[in-house]
PDB file of C-alpha atoms in Angstrom:
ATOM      1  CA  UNK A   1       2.840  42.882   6.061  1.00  0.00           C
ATOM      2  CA  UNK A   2       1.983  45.859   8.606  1.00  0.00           C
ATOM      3  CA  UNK A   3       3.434  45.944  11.792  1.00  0.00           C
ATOM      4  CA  UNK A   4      -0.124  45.233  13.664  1.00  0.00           C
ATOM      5  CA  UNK A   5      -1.037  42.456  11.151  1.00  0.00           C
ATOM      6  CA  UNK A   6       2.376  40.768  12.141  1.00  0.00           C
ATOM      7  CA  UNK A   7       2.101  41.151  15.758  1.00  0.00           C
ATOM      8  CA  UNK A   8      -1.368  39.359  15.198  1.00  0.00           C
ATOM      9  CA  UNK A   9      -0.268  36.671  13.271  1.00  0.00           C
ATOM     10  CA  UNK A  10       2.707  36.245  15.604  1.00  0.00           C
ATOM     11  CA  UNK A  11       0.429  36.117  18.653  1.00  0.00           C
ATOM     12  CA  UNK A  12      -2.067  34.069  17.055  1.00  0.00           C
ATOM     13  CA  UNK A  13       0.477  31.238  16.094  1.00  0.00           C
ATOM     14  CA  UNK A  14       2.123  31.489  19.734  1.00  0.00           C
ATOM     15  CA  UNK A  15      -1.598  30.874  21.213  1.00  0.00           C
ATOM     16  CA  UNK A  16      -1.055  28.343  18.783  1.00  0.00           C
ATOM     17  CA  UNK A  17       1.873  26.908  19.317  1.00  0.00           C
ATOM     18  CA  UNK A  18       1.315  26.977  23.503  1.00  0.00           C
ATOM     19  CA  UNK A  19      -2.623  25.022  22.709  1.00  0.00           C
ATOM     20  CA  UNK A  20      -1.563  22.925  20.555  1.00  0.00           C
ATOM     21  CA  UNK A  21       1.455  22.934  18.264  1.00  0.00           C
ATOM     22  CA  UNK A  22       3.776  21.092  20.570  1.00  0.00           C
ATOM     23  CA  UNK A  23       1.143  18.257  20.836  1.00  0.00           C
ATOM     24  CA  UNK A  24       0.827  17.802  17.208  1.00  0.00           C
ATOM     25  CA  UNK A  25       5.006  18.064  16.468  1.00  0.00           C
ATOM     26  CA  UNK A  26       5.036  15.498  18.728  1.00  0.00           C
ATOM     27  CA  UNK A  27       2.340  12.843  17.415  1.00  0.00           C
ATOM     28  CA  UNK A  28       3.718  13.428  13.782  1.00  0.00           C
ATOM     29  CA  UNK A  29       6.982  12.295  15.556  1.00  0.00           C
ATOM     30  CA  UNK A  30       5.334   8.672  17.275  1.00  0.00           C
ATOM     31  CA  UNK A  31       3.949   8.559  13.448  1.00  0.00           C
ATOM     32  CA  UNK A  32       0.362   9.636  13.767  1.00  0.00           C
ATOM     33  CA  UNK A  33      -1.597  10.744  10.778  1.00  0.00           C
ATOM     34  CA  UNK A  34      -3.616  13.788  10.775  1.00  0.00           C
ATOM     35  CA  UNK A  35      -6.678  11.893  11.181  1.00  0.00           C
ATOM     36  CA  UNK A  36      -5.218  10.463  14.728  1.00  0.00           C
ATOM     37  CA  UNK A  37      -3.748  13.592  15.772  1.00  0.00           C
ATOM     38  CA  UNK A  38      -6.966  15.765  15.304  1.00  0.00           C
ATOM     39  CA  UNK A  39      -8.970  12.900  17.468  1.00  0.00           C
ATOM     40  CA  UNK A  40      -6.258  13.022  20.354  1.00  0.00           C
ATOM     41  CA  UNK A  41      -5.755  16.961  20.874  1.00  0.00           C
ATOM     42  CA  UNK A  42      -7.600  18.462  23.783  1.00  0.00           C
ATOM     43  CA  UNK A  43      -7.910  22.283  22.422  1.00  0.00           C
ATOM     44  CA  UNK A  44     -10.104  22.559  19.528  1.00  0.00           C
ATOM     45  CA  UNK A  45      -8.286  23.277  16.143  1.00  0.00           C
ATOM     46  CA  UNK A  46      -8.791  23.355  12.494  1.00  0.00           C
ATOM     47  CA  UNK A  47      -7.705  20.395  10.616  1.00  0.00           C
ATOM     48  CA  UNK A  48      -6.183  22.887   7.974  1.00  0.00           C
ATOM     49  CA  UNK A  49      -4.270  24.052  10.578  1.00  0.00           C
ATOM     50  CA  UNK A  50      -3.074  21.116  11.879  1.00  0.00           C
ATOM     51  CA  UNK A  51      -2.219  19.674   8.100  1.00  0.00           C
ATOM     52  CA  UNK A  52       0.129  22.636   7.887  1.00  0.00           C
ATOM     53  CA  UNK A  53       1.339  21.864  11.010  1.00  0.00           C
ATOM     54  CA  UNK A  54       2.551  18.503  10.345  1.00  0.00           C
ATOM     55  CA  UNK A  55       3.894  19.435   7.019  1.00  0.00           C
ATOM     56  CA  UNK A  56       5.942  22.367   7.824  1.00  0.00           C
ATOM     57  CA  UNK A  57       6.970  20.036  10.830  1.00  0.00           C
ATOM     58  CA  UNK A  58       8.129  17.071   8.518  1.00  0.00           C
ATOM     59  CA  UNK A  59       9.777  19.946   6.126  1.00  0.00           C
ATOM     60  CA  UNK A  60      11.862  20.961   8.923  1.00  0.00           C
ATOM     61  CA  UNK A  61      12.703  17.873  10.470  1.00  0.00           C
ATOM     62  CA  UNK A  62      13.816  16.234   7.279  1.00  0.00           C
ATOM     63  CA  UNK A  63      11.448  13.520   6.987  1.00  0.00           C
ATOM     64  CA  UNK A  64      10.382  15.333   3.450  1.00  0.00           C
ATOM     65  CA  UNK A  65      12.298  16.526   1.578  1.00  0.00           C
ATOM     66  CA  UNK A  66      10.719  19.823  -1.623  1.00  0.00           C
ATOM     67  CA  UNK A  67      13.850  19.135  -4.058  1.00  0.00           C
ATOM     68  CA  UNK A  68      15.938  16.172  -5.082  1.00  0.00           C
ATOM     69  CA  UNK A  69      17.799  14.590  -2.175  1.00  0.00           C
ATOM     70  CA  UNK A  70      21.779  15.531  -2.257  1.00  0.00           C
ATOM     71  CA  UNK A  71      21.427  18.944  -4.334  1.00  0.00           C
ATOM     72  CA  UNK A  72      22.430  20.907  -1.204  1.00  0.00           C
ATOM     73  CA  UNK A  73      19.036  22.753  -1.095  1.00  0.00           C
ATOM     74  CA  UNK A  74      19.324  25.513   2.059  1.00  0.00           C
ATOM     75  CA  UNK A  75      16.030  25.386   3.578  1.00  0.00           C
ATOM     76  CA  UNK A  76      14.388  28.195   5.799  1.00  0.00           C
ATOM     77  CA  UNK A  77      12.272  27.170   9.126  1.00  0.00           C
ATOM     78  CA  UNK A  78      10.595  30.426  10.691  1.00  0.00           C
ATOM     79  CA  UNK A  79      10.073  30.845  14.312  1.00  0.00           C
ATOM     80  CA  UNK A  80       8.531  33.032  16.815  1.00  0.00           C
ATOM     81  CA  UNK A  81      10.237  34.286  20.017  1.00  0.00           C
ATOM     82  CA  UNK A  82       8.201  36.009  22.936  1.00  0.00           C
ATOM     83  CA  UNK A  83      10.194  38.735  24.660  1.00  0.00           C
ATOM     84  CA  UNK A  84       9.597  41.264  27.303  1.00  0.00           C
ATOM     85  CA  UNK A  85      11.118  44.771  27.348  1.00  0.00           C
ATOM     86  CA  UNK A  86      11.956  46.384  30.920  1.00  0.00           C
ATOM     87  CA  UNK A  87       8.699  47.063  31.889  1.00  0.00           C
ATOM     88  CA  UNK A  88       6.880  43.755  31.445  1.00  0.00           C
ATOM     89  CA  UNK A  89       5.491  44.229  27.860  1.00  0.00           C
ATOM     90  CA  UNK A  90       5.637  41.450  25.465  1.00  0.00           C
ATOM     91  CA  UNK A  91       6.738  41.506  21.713  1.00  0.00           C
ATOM     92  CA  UNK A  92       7.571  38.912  19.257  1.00  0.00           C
ATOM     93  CA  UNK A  93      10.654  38.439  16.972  1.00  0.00           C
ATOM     94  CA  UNK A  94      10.644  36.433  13.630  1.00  0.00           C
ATOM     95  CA  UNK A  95      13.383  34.105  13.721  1.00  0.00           C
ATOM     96  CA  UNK A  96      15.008  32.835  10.669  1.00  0.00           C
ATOM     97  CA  UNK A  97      17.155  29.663  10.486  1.00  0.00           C
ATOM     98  CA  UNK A  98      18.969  28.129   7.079  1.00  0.00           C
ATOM     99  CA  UNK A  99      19.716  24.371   7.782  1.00  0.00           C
ATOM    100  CA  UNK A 100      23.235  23.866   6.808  1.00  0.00           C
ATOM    101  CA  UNK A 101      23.982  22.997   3.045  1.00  0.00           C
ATOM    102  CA  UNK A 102      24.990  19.505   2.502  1.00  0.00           C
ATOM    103  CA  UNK A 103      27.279  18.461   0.155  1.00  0.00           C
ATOM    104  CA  UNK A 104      25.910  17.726  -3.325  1.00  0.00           C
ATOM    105  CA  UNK A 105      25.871  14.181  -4.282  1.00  0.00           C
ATOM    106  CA  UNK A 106      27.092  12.193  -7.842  1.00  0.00           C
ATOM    107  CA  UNK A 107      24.765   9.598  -7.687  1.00  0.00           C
ATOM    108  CA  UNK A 108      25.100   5.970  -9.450  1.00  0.00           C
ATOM    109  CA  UNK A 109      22.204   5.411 -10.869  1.00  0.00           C
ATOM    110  CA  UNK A 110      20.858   1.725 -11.240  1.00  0.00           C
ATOM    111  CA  UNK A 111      17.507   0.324 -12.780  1.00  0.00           C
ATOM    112  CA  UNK A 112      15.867  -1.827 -10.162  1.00  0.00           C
ATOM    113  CA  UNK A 113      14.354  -5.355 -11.482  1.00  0.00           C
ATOM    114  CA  UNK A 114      12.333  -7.509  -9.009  1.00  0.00           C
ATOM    115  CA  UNK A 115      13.248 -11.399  -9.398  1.00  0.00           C
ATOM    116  CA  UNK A 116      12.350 -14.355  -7.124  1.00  0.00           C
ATOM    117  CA  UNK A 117      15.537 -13.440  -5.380  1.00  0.00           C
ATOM    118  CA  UNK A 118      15.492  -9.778  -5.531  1.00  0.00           C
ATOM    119  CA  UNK A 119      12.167  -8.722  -3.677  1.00  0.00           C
ATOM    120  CA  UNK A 120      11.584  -4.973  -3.751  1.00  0.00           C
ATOM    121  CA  UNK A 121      10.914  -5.165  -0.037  1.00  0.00           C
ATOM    122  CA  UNK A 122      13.934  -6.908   1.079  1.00  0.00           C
ATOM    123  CA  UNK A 123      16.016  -4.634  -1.283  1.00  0.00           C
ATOM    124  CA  UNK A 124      14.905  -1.481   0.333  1.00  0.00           C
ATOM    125  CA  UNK A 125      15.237  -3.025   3.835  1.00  0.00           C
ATOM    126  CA  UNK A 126      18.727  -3.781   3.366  1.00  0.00           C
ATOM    127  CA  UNK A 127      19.839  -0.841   1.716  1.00  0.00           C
ATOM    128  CA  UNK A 128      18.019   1.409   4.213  1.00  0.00           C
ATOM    129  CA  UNK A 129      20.593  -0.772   6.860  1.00  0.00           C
ATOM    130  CA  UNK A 130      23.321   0.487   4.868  1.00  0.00           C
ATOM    131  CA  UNK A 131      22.411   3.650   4.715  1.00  0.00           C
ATOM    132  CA  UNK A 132      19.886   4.449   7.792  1.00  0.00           C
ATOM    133  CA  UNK A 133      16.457   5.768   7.110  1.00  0.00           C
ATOM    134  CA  UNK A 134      17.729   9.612   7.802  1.00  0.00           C
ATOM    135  CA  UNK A 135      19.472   8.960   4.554  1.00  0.00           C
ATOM    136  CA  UNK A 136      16.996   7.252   2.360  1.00  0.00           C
ATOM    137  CA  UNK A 137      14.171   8.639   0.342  1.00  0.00           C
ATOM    138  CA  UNK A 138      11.544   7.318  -2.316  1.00  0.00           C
ATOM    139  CA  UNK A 139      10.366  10.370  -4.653  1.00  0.00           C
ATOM    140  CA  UNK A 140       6.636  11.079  -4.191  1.00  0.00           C
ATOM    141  CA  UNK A 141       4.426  12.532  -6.898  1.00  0.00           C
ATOM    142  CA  UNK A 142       0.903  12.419  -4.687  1.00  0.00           C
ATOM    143  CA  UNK A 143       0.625  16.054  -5.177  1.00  0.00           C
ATOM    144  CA  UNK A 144       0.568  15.642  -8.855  1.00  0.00           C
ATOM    145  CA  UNK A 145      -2.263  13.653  -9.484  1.00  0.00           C
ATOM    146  CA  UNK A 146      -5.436  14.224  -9.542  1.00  0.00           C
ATOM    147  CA  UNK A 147      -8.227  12.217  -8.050  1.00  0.00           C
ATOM    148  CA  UNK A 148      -9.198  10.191 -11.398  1.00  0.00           C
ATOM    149  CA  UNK A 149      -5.542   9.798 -12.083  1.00  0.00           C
ATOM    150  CA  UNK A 150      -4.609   5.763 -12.161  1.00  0.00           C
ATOM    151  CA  UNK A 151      -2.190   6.450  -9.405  1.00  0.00           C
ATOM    152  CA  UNK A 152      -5.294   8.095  -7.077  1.00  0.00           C
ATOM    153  CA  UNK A 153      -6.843   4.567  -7.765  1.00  0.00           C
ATOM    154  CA  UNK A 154      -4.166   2.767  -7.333  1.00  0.00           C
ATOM    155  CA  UNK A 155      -4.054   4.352  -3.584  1.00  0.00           C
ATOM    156  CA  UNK A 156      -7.650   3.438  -2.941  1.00  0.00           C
ATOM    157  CA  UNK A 157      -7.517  -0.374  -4.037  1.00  0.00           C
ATOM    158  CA  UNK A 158      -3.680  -1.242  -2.756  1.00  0.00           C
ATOM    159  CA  UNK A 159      -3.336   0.527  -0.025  1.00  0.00           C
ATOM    160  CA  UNK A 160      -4.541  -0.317   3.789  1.00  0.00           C
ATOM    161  CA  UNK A 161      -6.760   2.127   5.360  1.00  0.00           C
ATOM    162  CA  UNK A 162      -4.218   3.548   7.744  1.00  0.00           C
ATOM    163  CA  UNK A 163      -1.622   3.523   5.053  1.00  0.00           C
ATOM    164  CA  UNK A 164      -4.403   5.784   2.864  1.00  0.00           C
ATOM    165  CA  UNK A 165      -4.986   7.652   5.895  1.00  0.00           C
ATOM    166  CA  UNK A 166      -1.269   8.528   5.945  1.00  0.00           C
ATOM    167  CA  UNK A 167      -0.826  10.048   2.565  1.00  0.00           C
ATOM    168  CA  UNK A 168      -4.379  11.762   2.166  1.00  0.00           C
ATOM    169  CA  UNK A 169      -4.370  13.567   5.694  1.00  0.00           C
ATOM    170  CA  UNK A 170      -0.608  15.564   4.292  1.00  0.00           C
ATOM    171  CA  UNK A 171      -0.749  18.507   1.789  1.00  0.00           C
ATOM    172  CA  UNK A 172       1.401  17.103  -0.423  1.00  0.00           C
ATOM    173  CA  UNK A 173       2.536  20.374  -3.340  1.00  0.00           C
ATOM    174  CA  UNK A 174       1.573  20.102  -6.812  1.00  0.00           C
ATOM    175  CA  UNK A 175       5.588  18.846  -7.413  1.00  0.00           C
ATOM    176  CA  UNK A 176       7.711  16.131  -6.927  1.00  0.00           C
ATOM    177  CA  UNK A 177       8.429  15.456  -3.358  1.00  0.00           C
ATOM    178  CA  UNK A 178      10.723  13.382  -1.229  1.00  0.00           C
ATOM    179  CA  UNK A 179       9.553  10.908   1.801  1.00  0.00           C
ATOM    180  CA  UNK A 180      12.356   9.388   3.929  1.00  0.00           C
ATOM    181  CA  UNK A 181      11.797   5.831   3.589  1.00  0.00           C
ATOM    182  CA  UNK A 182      10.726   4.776   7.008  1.00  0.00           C
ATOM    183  CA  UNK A 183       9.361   1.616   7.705  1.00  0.00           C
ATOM    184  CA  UNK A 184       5.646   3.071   6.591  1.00  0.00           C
ATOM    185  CA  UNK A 185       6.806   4.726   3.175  1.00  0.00           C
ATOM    186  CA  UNK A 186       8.553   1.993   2.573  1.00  0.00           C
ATOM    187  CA  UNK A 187       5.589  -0.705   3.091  1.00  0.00           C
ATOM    188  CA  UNK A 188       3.838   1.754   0.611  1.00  0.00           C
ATOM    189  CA  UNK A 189       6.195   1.855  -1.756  1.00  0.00           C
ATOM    190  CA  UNK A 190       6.095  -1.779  -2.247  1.00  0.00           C
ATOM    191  CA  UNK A 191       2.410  -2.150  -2.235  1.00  0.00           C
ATOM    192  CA  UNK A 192       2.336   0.545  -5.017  1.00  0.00           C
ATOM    193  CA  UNK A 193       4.994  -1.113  -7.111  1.00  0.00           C
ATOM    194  CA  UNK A 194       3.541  -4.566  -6.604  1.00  0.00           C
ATOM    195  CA  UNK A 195       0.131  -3.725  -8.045  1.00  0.00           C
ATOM    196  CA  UNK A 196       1.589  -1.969 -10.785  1.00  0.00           C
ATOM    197  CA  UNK A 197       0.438   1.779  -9.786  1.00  0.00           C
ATOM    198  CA  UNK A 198       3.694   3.458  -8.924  1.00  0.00           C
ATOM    199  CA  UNK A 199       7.167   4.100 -10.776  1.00  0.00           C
ATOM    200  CA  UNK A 200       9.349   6.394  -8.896  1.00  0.00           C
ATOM    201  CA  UNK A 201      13.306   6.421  -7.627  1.00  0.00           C
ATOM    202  CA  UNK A 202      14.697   5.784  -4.187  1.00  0.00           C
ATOM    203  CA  UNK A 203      17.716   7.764  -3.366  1.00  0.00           C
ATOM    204  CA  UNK A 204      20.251   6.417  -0.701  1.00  0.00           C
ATOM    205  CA  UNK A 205      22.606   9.352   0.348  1.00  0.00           C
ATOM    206  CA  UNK A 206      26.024   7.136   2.264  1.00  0.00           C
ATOM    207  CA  UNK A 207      26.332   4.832  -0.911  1.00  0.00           C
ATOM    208  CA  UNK A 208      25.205   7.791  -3.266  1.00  0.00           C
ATOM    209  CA  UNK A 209      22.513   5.323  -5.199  1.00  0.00           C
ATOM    210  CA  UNK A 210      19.657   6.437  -7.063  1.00  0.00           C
ATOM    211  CA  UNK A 211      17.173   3.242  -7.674  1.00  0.00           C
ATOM    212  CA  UNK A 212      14.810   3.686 -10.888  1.00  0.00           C
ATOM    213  CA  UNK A 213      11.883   1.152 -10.667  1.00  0.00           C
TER     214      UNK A 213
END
């Protein structure tokens, strides 16, 4: 990248950042979906824009995850600082981070099987006690299906519309990702499993379980 294209971009996203960016980090954080966030910002932006927005912002913040949770995967957020010289003029430096490496995990593994007494719901709810939310994911293959797929279906007939809204407004990669299991991922999960459209595993980093159902 030339050194003119950069300062562009870099100006461009802190116009960005300054109109809107800070408004849409912080709806993704009061659990908006894209849909919401796009109808409550003030400054006109592109809803490409603000897809990557919330994406990159849920990379960064944890809340998903791009590799298997407790393989001590470094990941990279990017910044942009403005800075002045002595004489007033403003530049822009790139600023790198590396979240620390956690420790990788040996995980027990365990097949889940839903009983009368074992509800998938109230299984997830209490291990996500035991372990807080922070540290408990469900694995997430949205990005590798395609819209006739069974699981695209699946997503249309069992889901409710703001759950739908949820997963279609985020641009999930053509991989396996990782959702912490927040209240919302976790309502989806068991509407997924419970009509039969989703198989996945839930990972639960204090106790070092992986659930296969």
């Amino acid at each position: 990248m030339s050194e003119q294209h950069y300062f562009k971009k870099a100006l461009s996203d802190f116009t960005y950042d300054v109109a809107s960016g800070g408004a849409v980090r912080h709806l993704t954080d009061v659990g908006y979906t894209v849909k919401q966030i796009m109808e409550n910002l003030s400054y006109p932006t592109p809803y490409k824009r603000v897809q990557r927005t919330v994406w990159e912002h849920l990379l960064n913040t944890g809340v998903i995850l791009l590799e298997e949770p407790g393989t001590g995967t470094l990941q990279e957020t990017v910044t942009y600082v403005k800075e002045y010289n002595k004489y007033g003029k403003a530049s822009f430096r790139r600023i790198t981070k590396q979240q620390e490496k956690p420790e990788n995990l040996l995980f027990k593994e365990e097949r889940f099987v839903e009983s009368k007494e074992n509800k998938l719901d109230d299984f997830l709810l209490k291990k996500c006690a035991e372990n807080e939310e922070k540290s408990s994911y469900v694995s997430c293959p949205f990005g590798l299906c395609s819209k006739t797929s069974p699981i695209s279906e699946y997503l249309d007939i069992l889901l409710e519309e703001g759950q739908r809204e949820y997963l279609s407004g985020l641009p999930w990669e053509r991989r396996l990702c990782y959702h912490r299991l927040d209240r919302r991922m976790r309502e989806i999960t068991v509407r997924l499993y419970s009509g039969g459209g989703y198989h996945g595993c839930c990972y639960f980093l204090k106790t070092a379980e992986k659930i296969v159902f």
